């Protein structure tokens, strides 16, 4: 187990770019594989999660070349995948296993998907149930709730599914299955979750239509290869945005970040807290909005967060909890029960870690209340094997009174392989 000890900083300054968007990278590999022709992907995130998806598609016979800069995916068409010889390991990646389950449900072969000890604890019925309603044959541990999942490809038919959760993984699994289903598949969710699948399916020529929280797709239409440029991941930028806001005397420019409105809850929340954040040079790349984000040290205030802001910032709550702990007054987070079934229980993990830094945190079933504090006391935190907990506590360490240690930091490689070098690059001591 690797631990990391970080010295506090007097400022964070400079200009950085963060690695490519994890969600878009996964989707580019999956859609490129089942499209006709060669899809190129620039800015692909070579983190462990995305490499799990890439290796899965290679195991299904897809040729993917990587010259270190651009990926070339030799798409085999909707029906061109072949049965993998062995079980497919999705590692820590919920997106890999849930989206692949949807993609594989309508194939003409058998697949077994598994993952690491964290992924094998996470709920899978949320995708298995709607896919079974489409005619999928999927077995798993605990009555189909847990991986390994064994998928016997079968003929699917379109359904109209009202999802009880606002989850892009659930929505995307159903849409990918919908590519293979007879007729129309419709997914409705309570609040809009990230819509990268809808955008990219449209970009590849699928028969898809999205309106508000409802998406419709018609099966059978072949996809056409595209050139994809993946923007920087706003979920990775979020750690540096908060660092730039809470460390004194800071000014940081994060260039080329994806600012899809289904992902910018973090910008809205930090702005509501009084954060000085500017979006510069707004443009569109491969059907996704992109901007440069400038942040400056700000006096943050506690706020109340709930409702449709939650899915728009779902991966950012560990770092939002750090911003709240450094703010004046009280921040409440509600309607965020989903945080309990992420890579770890993120409500519990952040409450326990922030308490070690001298912060008062009250847990609720669906969120937490964080009481802002003047200065964090030196702490020794545990990531619980979760990349976003590890990075959040390392950002907190920048404003502690003495050096702090975070245990179990290898997991950062799942989404942000160069996090440490960027952090050390911008930290002024
Ligand atoms: C993701 C969807 C979200 C998010 C995850 C990536 C995706 O999960 O937390 O990191 O790429 O579709 P849920 O669909 O479970 O909310």
GROMACS .gro file of C-alpha atoms and ligand atoms in nm:
model
  445
    1UNK     CA    1   0.000   0.000   0.000
    2UNK     CA    2   0.139   0.339  -0.102
    3UNK     CA    3   0.105   0.638   0.129
    4UNK     CA    4   0.175   0.997   0.031
    5UNK     CA    5   0.282   1.279   0.261
    6UNK     CA    6   0.212   1.629   0.139
    7UNK     CA    7   0.352   1.960   0.266
    8UNK     CA    8   0.107   2.249   0.302
    9UNK     CA    9   0.123   2.519   0.030
   10UNK     CA   10   0.126   2.900   0.055
   11UNK     CA   11  -0.039   2.929  -0.289
   12UNK     CA   12  -0.128   2.731  -0.600
   13UNK     CA   13  -0.039   2.905  -0.922
   14UNK     CA   14   0.009   2.836  -1.291
   15UNK     CA   15  -0.159   2.689  -1.594
   16UNK     CA   16  -0.237   2.320  -1.633
   17UNK     CA   17  -0.435   2.078  -1.846
   18UNK     CA   18  -0.598   1.775  -1.688
   19UNK     CA   19  -0.626   1.431  -1.854
   20UNK     CA   20  -0.916   1.338  -2.081
   21UNK     CA   21  -1.270   1.282  -1.963
   22UNK     CA   22  -1.318   0.933  -1.821
   23UNK     CA   23  -1.684   0.895  -1.922
   24UNK     CA   24  -1.625   1.013  -2.279
   25UNK     CA   25  -1.313   0.793  -2.310
   26UNK     CA   26  -1.511   0.478  -2.216
   27UNK     CA   27  -1.785   0.559  -2.463
   28UNK     CA   28  -1.541   0.636  -2.747
   29UNK     CA   29  -1.392   0.285  -2.720
   30UNK     CA   30  -1.725   0.106  -2.700
   31UNK     CA   31  -1.894   0.295  -2.984
   32UNK     CA   32  -1.579   0.297  -3.199
   33UNK     CA   33  -1.565  -0.083  -3.164
   34UNK     CA   34  -1.918  -0.143  -3.293
   35UNK     CA   35  -1.912   0.130  -3.561
   36UNK     CA   36  -1.813   0.069  -3.924
   37UNK     CA   37  -1.470   0.208  -4.013
   38UNK     CA   38  -1.176   0.348  -3.818
   39UNK     CA   39  -1.254   0.580  -3.525
   40UNK     CA   40  -0.968   0.797  -3.401
   41UNK     CA   41  -0.959   0.918  -3.042
   42UNK     CA   42  -0.733   1.205  -2.934
   43UNK     CA   43  -0.703   1.298  -2.566
   44UNK     CA   44  -0.803   0.947  -2.452
   45UNK     CA   45  -0.756   0.899  -2.076
   46UNK     CA   46  -0.505   0.620  -2.023
   47UNK     CA   47  -0.614   0.554  -1.664
   48UNK     CA   48  -0.675   0.203  -1.534
   49UNK     CA   49  -1.056   0.227  -1.569
   50UNK     CA   50  -1.044   0.316  -1.936
   51UNK     CA   51  -0.772   0.061  -2.006
   52UNK     CA   52  -1.013  -0.202  -1.866
   53UNK     CA   53  -1.268  -0.104  -2.132
   54UNK     CA   54  -1.000  -0.096  -2.403
   55UNK     CA   55  -0.873  -0.443  -2.306
   56UNK     CA   56  -1.229  -0.577  -2.294
   57UNK     CA   57  -1.292  -0.467  -2.654
   58UNK     CA   58  -0.957  -0.612  -2.763
   59UNK     CA   59  -1.057  -0.940  -2.598
   60UNK     CA   60  -1.368  -0.933  -2.819
   61UNK     CA   61  -1.154  -0.919  -3.131
   62UNK     CA   62  -1.135  -0.544  -3.192
   63UNK     CA   63  -0.803  -0.411  -3.322
   64UNK     CA   64  -0.706  -0.095  -3.134
   65UNK     CA   65  -0.376   0.076  -3.216
   66UNK     CA   66  -0.218   0.327  -2.979
   67UNK     CA   67   0.077   0.538  -3.095
   68UNK     CA   68   0.093   0.709  -2.754
   69UNK     CA   69  -0.106   1.005  -2.878
   70UNK     CA   70  -0.408   0.899  -3.087
   71UNK     CA   71  -0.601   0.571  -3.063
   72UNK     CA   72  -0.717   0.403  -3.383
   73UNK     CA   73  -1.014   0.173  -3.328
   74UNK     CA   74  -1.090  -0.060  -3.618
   75UNK     CA   75  -1.467  -0.086  -3.575
   76UNK     CA   76  -1.626  -0.417  -3.673
   77UNK     CA   77  -1.988  -0.303  -3.706
   78UNK     CA   78  -2.282  -0.372  -3.474
   79UNK     CA   79  -2.247  -0.750  -3.513
   80UNK     CA   80  -1.869  -0.778  -3.546
   81UNK     CA   81  -1.765  -0.854  -3.187
   82UNK     CA   82  -1.653  -1.207  -3.104
   83UNK     CA   83  -1.675  -1.418  -2.790
   84UNK     CA   84  -1.387  -1.349  -2.550
   85UNK     CA   85  -1.179  -1.654  -2.460
   86UNK     CA   86  -1.166  -1.572  -2.091
   87UNK     CA   87  -1.356  -1.375  -1.829
   88UNK     CA   88  -1.330  -0.998  -1.876
   89UNK     CA   89  -1.187  -0.804  -1.581
   90UNK     CA   90  -1.329  -0.452  -1.539
   91UNK     CA   91  -1.098  -0.375  -1.245
   92UNK     CA   92  -1.241  -0.091  -1.033
   93UNK     CA   93  -1.457   0.050  -1.311
   94UNK     CA   94  -1.834   0.070  -1.259
   95UNK     CA   95  -1.875   0.236  -1.598
   96UNK     CA   96  -1.695  -0.051  -1.775
   97UNK     CA   97  -1.899  -0.328  -1.617
   98UNK     CA   98  -2.240  -0.159  -1.637
   99UNK     CA   99  -2.208  -0.026  -1.992
  100UNK     CA  100  -2.053  -0.349  -2.119
  101UNK     CA  101  -2.339  -0.547  -1.964
  102UNK     CA  102  -2.576  -0.345  -2.181
  103UNK     CA  103  -2.360  -0.374  -2.492
  104UNK     CA  104  -2.317  -0.750  -2.450
  105UNK     CA  105  -2.676  -0.842  -2.363
  106UNK     CA  106  -2.777  -0.844  -2.731
  107UNK     CA  107  -2.474  -1.026  -2.879
  108UNK     CA  108  -2.478  -1.383  -3.006
  109UNK     CA  109  -2.218  -1.507  -2.756
  110UNK     CA  110  -2.144  -1.561  -2.388
  111UNK     CA  111  -1.939  -1.329  -2.165
  112UNK     CA  112  -1.844  -1.317  -1.798
  113UNK     CA  113  -1.762  -0.975  -1.650
  114UNK     CA  114  -1.593  -0.930  -1.315
  115UNK     CA  115  -1.394  -0.668  -1.125
  116UNK     CA  116  -1.183  -0.596  -0.818
  117UNK     CA  117  -1.299  -0.646  -0.459
  118UNK     CA  118  -1.461  -0.301  -0.451
  119UNK     CA  119  -1.648  -0.341  -0.779
  120UNK     CA  120  -1.770  -0.688  -0.677
  121UNK     CA  121  -1.954  -0.525  -0.384
  122UNK     CA  122  -2.141  -0.268  -0.595
  123UNK     CA  123  -2.507  -0.303  -0.703
  124UNK     CA  124  -2.565  -0.445  -1.053
  125UNK     CA  125  -2.941  -0.517  -1.041
  126UNK     CA  126  -2.997  -0.155  -1.144
  127UNK     CA  127  -2.878  -0.260  -1.493
  128UNK     CA  128  -2.971  -0.630  -1.482
  129UNK     CA  129  -3.341  -0.560  -1.407
  130UNK     CA  130  -3.414  -0.330  -1.706
  131UNK     CA  131  -3.200  -0.542  -1.939
  132UNK     CA  132  -3.389  -0.856  -1.830
  133UNK     CA  133  -3.712  -0.674  -1.918
  134UNK     CA  134  -3.567  -0.640  -2.271
  135UNK     CA  135  -3.510  -1.017  -2.283
  136UNK     CA  136  -3.147  -1.029  -2.163
  137UNK     CA  137  -3.017  -1.340  -1.987
  138UNK     CA  138  -2.782  -1.229  -1.709
  139UNK     CA  139  -2.685  -1.425  -1.399
  140UNK     CA  140  -2.475  -1.300  -1.112
  141UNK     CA  141  -2.391  -1.354  -0.748
  142UNK     CA  142  -2.658  -1.263  -0.492
  143UNK     CA  143  -2.940  -1.327  -0.738
  144UNK     CA  144  -2.789  -1.109  -1.009
  145UNK     CA  145  -2.701  -0.817  -0.779
  146UNK     CA  146  -2.323  -0.864  -0.778
  147UNK     CA  147  -2.039  -0.940  -1.018
  148UNK     CA  148  -1.918  -1.168  -1.164
  149UNK     CA  149  -2.201  -1.136  -1.414
  150UNK     CA  150  -2.254  -1.407  -1.675
  151UNK     CA  151  -2.425  -1.277  -1.989
  152UNK     CA  152  -2.576  -1.512  -2.245
  153UNK     CA  153  -2.640  -1.294  -2.549
  154UNK     CA  154  -2.998  -1.306  -2.673
  155UNK     CA  155  -3.248  -1.131  -2.900
  156UNK     CA  156  -3.373  -0.816  -2.725
  157UNK     CA  157  -3.688  -0.612  -2.765
  158UNK     CA  158  -3.735  -0.244  -2.689
  159UNK     CA  159  -3.898  -0.139  -2.362
  160UNK     CA  160  -4.000   0.185  -2.195
  161UNK     CA  161  -3.810   0.198  -1.866
  162UNK     CA  162  -3.871   0.447  -1.586
  163UNK     CA  163  -3.546   0.440  -1.393
  164UNK     CA  164  -3.580   0.490  -1.017
  165UNK     CA  165  -3.225   0.638  -1.008
  166UNK     CA  166  -3.068   0.926  -1.200
  167UNK     CA  167  -2.775   0.722  -1.326
  168UNK     CA  168  -2.588   0.765  -1.652
  169UNK     CA  169  -2.453   0.412  -1.621
  170UNK     CA  170  -2.803   0.266  -1.603
  171UNK     CA  171  -2.931   0.489  -1.884
  172UNK     CA  172  -2.629   0.411  -2.104
  173UNK     CA  173  -2.648   0.033  -2.048
  174UNK     CA  174  -3.009   0.039  -2.167
  175UNK     CA  175  -2.929   0.261  -2.468
  176UNK     CA  176  -2.642   0.035  -2.575
  177UNK     CA  177  -2.871  -0.268  -2.547
  178UNK     CA  178  -3.127  -0.063  -2.740
  179UNK     CA  179  -2.888  -0.055  -3.039
  180UNK     CA  180  -2.953  -0.429  -3.073
  181UNK     CA  181  -3.320  -0.442  -2.971
  182UNK     CA  182  -3.624  -0.476  -3.196
  183UNK     CA  183  -3.821  -0.152  -3.207
  184UNK     CA  184  -3.787   0.146  -2.978
  185UNK     CA  185  -3.626   0.162  -2.635
  186UNK     CA  186  -3.717   0.454  -2.407
  187UNK     CA  187  -3.543   0.549  -2.081
  188UNK     CA  188  -3.676   0.810  -1.839
  189UNK     CA  189  -3.486   0.920  -1.528
  190UNK     CA  190  -3.592   1.136  -1.231
  191UNK     CA  191  -3.328   1.407  -1.292
  192UNK     CA  192  -3.102   1.434  -1.596
  193UNK     CA  193  -2.770   1.250  -1.549
  194UNK     CA  194  -2.466   1.304  -1.774
  195UNK     CA  195  -2.569   1.278  -2.139
  196UNK     CA  196  -2.238   1.181  -2.305
  197UNK     CA  197  -2.388   0.855  -2.439
  198UNK     CA  198  -2.676   1.036  -2.606
  199UNK     CA  199  -2.442   1.293  -2.762
  200UNK     CA  200  -2.191   1.037  -2.883
  201UNK     CA  201  -2.454   0.794  -3.014
  202UNK     CA  202  -2.600   1.084  -3.212
  203UNK     CA  203  -2.249   1.177  -3.336
  204UNK     CA  204  -2.199   0.816  -3.462
  205UNK     CA  205  -2.533   0.827  -3.647
  206UNK     CA  206  -2.759   0.625  -3.416
  207UNK     CA  207  -3.136   0.671  -3.441
  208UNK     CA  208  -3.162   0.852  -3.106
  209UNK     CA  209  -3.359   1.145  -2.970
  210UNK     CA  210  -3.329   1.308  -2.627
  211UNK     CA  211  -3.575   1.553  -2.474
  212UNK     CA  212  -3.540   1.656  -2.109
  213UNK     CA  213  -3.515   1.342  -1.895
  214UNK     CA  214  -3.645   1.108  -2.171
  215UNK     CA  215  -3.426   0.935  -2.434
  216UNK     CA  216  -3.549   0.717  -2.721
  217UNK     CA  217  -3.336   0.494  -2.940
  218UNK     CA  218  -3.436   0.262  -3.226
  219UNK     CA  219  -3.234  -0.052  -3.277
  220UNK     CA  220  -3.076  -0.195  -3.589
  221UNK     CA  221  -2.914   0.112  -3.744
  222UNK     CA  222  -2.540   0.071  -3.809
  223UNK     CA  223  -2.299   0.333  -3.666
  224UNK     CA  224  -2.031   0.520  -3.862
  225UNK     CA  225  -1.674   0.573  -3.738
  226UNK     CA  226  -1.585   0.927  -3.622
  227UNK     CA  227  -1.290   1.139  -3.513
  228UNK     CA  228  -1.324   1.204  -3.142
  229UNK     CA  229  -1.135   1.464  -2.942
  230UNK     CA  230  -1.182   1.401  -2.570
  231UNK     CA  231  -1.191   1.718  -2.355
  232UNK     CA  232  -1.026   1.744  -2.012
  233UNK     CA  233  -1.226   1.580  -1.734
  234UNK     CA  234  -1.415   1.833  -1.522
  235UNK     CA  235  -1.419   1.576  -1.242
  236UNK     CA  236  -1.036   1.584  -1.240
  237UNK     CA  237  -1.028   1.963  -1.282
  238UNK     CA  238  -1.254   1.989  -0.975
  239UNK     CA  239  -0.965   1.901  -0.738
  240UNK     CA  240  -0.758   2.188  -0.878
  241UNK     CA  241  -1.055   2.425  -0.885
  242UNK     CA  242  -1.107   2.374  -0.512
  243UNK     CA  243  -0.731   2.398  -0.444
  244UNK     CA  244  -0.725   2.732  -0.629
  245UNK     CA  245  -1.018   2.861  -0.423
  246UNK     CA  246  -0.912   2.753  -0.072
  247UNK     CA  247  -0.533   2.799  -0.077
  248UNK     CA  248  -0.444   3.169  -0.009
  249UNK     CA  249  -0.292   3.387  -0.284
  250UNK     CA  250  -0.383   3.143  -0.563
  251UNK     CA  251  -0.461   3.182  -0.930
  252UNK     CA  252  -0.487   2.879  -1.154
  253UNK     CA  253  -0.593   2.831  -1.516
  254UNK     CA  254  -0.715   2.485  -1.615
  255UNK     CA  255  -0.727   2.471  -1.994
  256UNK     CA  256  -0.949   2.262  -2.222
  257UNK     CA  257  -1.203   2.128  -1.974
  258UNK     CA  258  -1.535   1.970  -2.079
  259UNK     CA  259  -1.822   2.187  -1.955
  260UNK     CA  260  -2.122   1.979  -2.061
  261UNK     CA  261  -2.414   2.124  -1.857
  262UNK     CA  262  -2.491   1.778  -1.712
  263UNK     CA  263  -2.144   1.787  -1.549
  264UNK     CA  264  -2.106   2.151  -1.438
  265UNK     CA  265  -2.284   2.118  -1.103
  266UNK     CA  266  -1.941   2.167  -0.943
  267UNK     CA  267  -1.904   2.511  -1.105
  268UNK     CA  268  -2.256   2.613  -0.999
  269UNK     CA  269  -2.203   2.490  -0.643
  270UNK     CA  270  -1.863   2.657  -0.597
  271UNK     CA  271  -1.997   2.980  -0.752
  272UNK     CA  272  -2.295   2.972  -0.512
  273UNK     CA  273  -2.042   2.936  -0.230
  274UNK     CA  274  -1.873   3.259  -0.344
  275UNK     CA  275  -1.596   3.104  -0.552
  276UNK     CA  276  -1.432   3.327  -0.814
  277UNK     CA  277  -1.451   3.108  -1.123
  278UNK     CA  278  -1.448   3.228  -1.484
  279UNK     CA  279  -1.509   3.024  -1.798
  280UNK     CA  280  -1.296   3.152  -2.085
  281UNK     CA  281  -1.273   3.068  -2.453
  282UNK     CA  282  -1.594   2.861  -2.468
  283UNK     CA  283  -1.600   2.634  -2.777
  284UNK     CA  284  -1.743   2.302  -2.902
  285UNK     CA  285  -1.534   1.991  -2.970
  286UNK     CA  286  -1.677   1.656  -3.096
  287UNK     CA  287  -2.027   1.759  -2.991
  288UNK     CA  288  -1.922   1.858  -2.636
  289UNK     CA  289  -1.876   2.212  -2.494
  290UNK     CA  290  -1.523   2.295  -2.376
  291UNK     CA  291  -1.373   2.596  -2.188
  292UNK     CA  292  -1.068   2.714  -1.997
  293UNK     CA  293  -1.144   2.756  -1.627
  294UNK     CA  294  -0.978   3.031  -1.421
  295UNK     CA  295  -1.002   3.016  -1.041
  296UNK     CA  296  -0.878   3.259  -0.775
  297UNK     CA  297  -0.862   3.239  -0.397
  298UNK     CA  298  -1.207   3.316  -0.255
  299UNK     CA  299  -1.382   3.347   0.081
  300UNK     CA  300  -1.628   3.056   0.057
  301UNK     CA  301  -1.965   3.044   0.238
  302UNK     CA  302  -2.163   2.735   0.335
  303UNK     CA  303  -2.474   2.656   0.125
  304UNK     CA  304  -2.753   2.395   0.093
  305UNK     CA  305  -2.719   2.144  -0.193
  306UNK     CA  306  -2.999   1.908  -0.306
  307UNK     CA  307  -3.228   1.809  -0.595
  308UNK     CA  308  -3.117   1.819  -0.956
  309UNK     CA  309  -2.779   1.975  -0.868
  310UNK     CA  310  -2.682   1.637  -0.719
  311UNK     CA  311  -2.656   1.423  -1.037
  312UNK     CA  312  -2.482   1.719  -1.210
  313UNK     CA  313  -2.202   1.699  -0.952
  314UNK     CA  314  -2.229   1.334  -0.848
  315UNK     CA  315  -1.856   1.255  -0.857
  316UNK     CA  316  -1.755   1.584  -0.695
  317UNK     CA  317  -1.902   1.547  -0.346
  318UNK     CA  318  -1.576   1.435  -0.181
  319UNK     CA  319  -1.404   1.755  -0.299
  320UNK     CA  320  -1.719   1.964  -0.234
  321UNK     CA  321  -1.701   1.838   0.126
  322UNK     CA  322  -1.344   1.973   0.144
  323UNK     CA  323  -1.456   2.311   0.006
  324UNK     CA  324  -1.740   2.312   0.262
  325UNK     CA  325  -1.496   2.233   0.542
  326UNK     CA  326  -1.284   2.533   0.439
  327UNK     CA  327  -1.589   2.764   0.404
  328UNK     CA  328  -1.750   2.991   0.661
  329UNK     CA  329  -2.065   2.843   0.812
  330UNK     CA  330  -2.258   2.526   0.745
  331UNK     CA  331  -2.307   2.330   0.421
  332UNK     CA  332  -2.579   2.066   0.386
  333UNK     CA  333  -2.578   1.796   0.117
  334UNK     CA  334  -2.904   1.602   0.070
  335UNK     CA  335  -3.067   1.373  -0.195
  336UNK     CA  336  -2.723   1.217  -0.242
  337UNK     CA  337  -2.787   0.859  -0.122
  338UNK     CA  338  -2.609   0.737  -0.438
  339UNK     CA  339  -2.279   0.840  -0.275
  340UNK     CA  340  -2.311   0.535  -0.051
  341UNK     CA  341  -2.267   0.296  -0.349
  342UNK     CA  342  -1.976   0.461  -0.530
  343UNK     CA  343  -1.619   0.319  -0.530
  344UNK     CA  344  -1.664   0.332  -0.151
  345UNK     CA  345  -1.935   0.480   0.076
  346UNK     CA  346  -1.829   0.840   0.011
  347UNK     CA  347  -2.050   0.989   0.284
  348UNK     CA  348  -1.891   0.771   0.552
  349UNK     CA  349  -1.537   0.802   0.410
  350UNK     CA  350  -1.543   1.185   0.389
  351UNK     CA  351  -1.711   1.225   0.728
  352UNK     CA  352  -1.445   1.009   0.894
  353UNK     CA  353  -1.151   1.167   0.713
  354UNK     CA  354  -1.263   1.527   0.767
  355UNK     CA  355  -1.315   1.459   1.138
  356UNK     CA  356  -0.948   1.356   1.150
  357UNK     CA  357  -0.872   1.707   1.018
  358UNK     CA  358  -1.068   1.863   1.307
  359UNK     CA  359  -1.384   1.931   1.104
  360UNK     CA  360  -1.732   1.867   1.245
  361UNK     CA  361  -1.938   1.654   1.007
  362UNK     CA  362  -2.283   1.506   1.074
  363UNK     CA  363  -2.380   1.215   0.854
  364UNK     CA  364  -2.730   1.173   0.714
  365UNK     CA  365  -2.866   0.872   0.526
  366UNK     CA  366  -2.866   1.074   0.202
  367UNK     CA  367  -2.585   1.322   0.260
  368UNK     CA  368  -2.404   1.516   0.529
  369UNK     CA  369  -2.374   1.849   0.709
  370UNK     CA  370  -2.025   1.999   0.714
  371UNK     CA  371  -1.930   2.280   0.954
  372UNK     CA  372  -1.660   2.507   0.814
  373UNK     CA  373  -1.341   2.552   1.013
  374UNK     CA  374  -1.057   2.809   1.013
  375UNK     CA  375  -0.765   2.568   0.959
  376UNK     CA  376  -0.740   2.191   0.920
  377UNK     CA  377  -0.530   2.015   1.182
  378UNK     CA  378  -0.266   1.773   1.050
  379UNK     CA  379  -0.424   1.435   0.969
  380UNK     CA  380  -0.344   1.083   0.856
  381UNK     CA  381  -0.630   0.986   0.625
  382UNK     CA  382  -0.734   0.663   0.452
  383UNK     CA  383  -0.861   0.664   0.090
  384UNK     CA  384  -1.068   0.345   0.146
  385UNK     CA  385  -0.937   0.242  -0.199
  386UNK     CA  386  -1.131   0.529  -0.364
  387UNK     CA  387  -0.941   0.761  -0.601
  388UNK     CA  388  -1.164   1.062  -0.535
  389UNK     CA  389  -1.137   1.030  -0.156
  390UNK     CA  390  -0.757   1.012  -0.188
  391UNK     CA  391  -0.733   1.321  -0.412
  392UNK     CA  392  -0.981   1.519  -0.201
  393UNK     CA  393  -0.784   1.461   0.118
  394UNK     CA  394  -0.458   1.554  -0.059
  395UNK     CA  395  -0.616   1.887  -0.159
  396UNK     CA  396  -0.726   1.933   0.204
  397UNK     CA  397  -0.363   1.870   0.305
  398UNK     CA  398  -0.258   2.182   0.113
  399UNK     CA  399  -0.430   2.398   0.376
  400UNK     CA  400  -0.350   2.197   0.691
  401UNK     CA  401  -0.122   2.337   0.961
  402UNK     CA  402   0.147   2.066   0.914
  403UNK     CA  403   0.234   1.790   0.660
  404UNK     CA  404  -0.043   1.529   0.624
  405UNK     CA  405  -0.042   1.169   0.502
  406UNK     CA  406  -0.299   0.984   0.293
  407UNK     CA  407  -0.283   0.603   0.283
  408UNK     CA  408  -0.371   0.378  -0.009
  409UNK     CA  409  -0.315   0.625  -0.292
  410UNK     CA  410  -0.251   0.376  -0.577
  411UNK     CA  411  -0.621   0.401  -0.667
  412UNK     CA  412  -0.558   0.753  -0.806
  413UNK     CA  413  -0.422   0.577  -1.118
  414UNK     CA  414  -0.775   0.464  -1.206
  415UNK     CA  415  -0.871   0.814  -1.323
  416UNK     CA  416  -0.581   1.061  -1.288
  417UNK     CA  417  -0.236   0.905  -1.347
  418UNK     CA  418  -0.042   1.237  -1.331
  419UNK     CA  419  -0.228   1.388  -1.034
  420UNK     CA  420   0.079   1.404  -0.807
  421UNK     CA  421   0.305   1.568  -1.063
  422UNK     CA  422   0.042   1.835  -1.143
  423UNK     CA  423  -0.022   1.899  -0.773
  424UNK     CA  424   0.348   1.939  -0.698
  425UNK     CA  425   0.386   2.157  -1.011
  426UNK     CA  426   0.126   2.415  -0.899
  427UNK     CA  427   0.188   2.409  -0.522
  428UNK     CA  428   0.403   2.704  -0.405
  429UNK     CA  429   0.582   2.648  -0.073
  430LIG     C1  430  -2.054   0.761  -1.495
  430LIG     C2  431  -2.172   0.779  -1.429
  430LIG     C3  432  -2.181   0.806  -1.285
  430LIG     C4  433  -2.046   0.848  -1.227
  430LIG     C5  434  -1.932   0.763  -1.277
  430LIG     C6  435  -1.924   0.769  -1.428
  430LIG     C7  436  -2.057   0.734  -1.640
  430LIG     O1  437  -2.222   0.690  -1.219
  430LIG     O2  438  -2.051   0.842  -1.086
  430LIG     O3  439  -1.811   0.805  -1.221
  430LIG     O4  440  -1.953   0.742  -1.707
  430LIG     O5  441  -2.166   0.703  -1.691
  430LIG     P1  442  -2.379   0.657  -1.194
  430LIG     O6  443  -2.440   0.630  -1.326
  430LIG     O7  444  -2.379   0.535  -1.106
  430LIG     O8  445  -2.434   0.779  -1.126
   0.00000   0.00000   0.00000
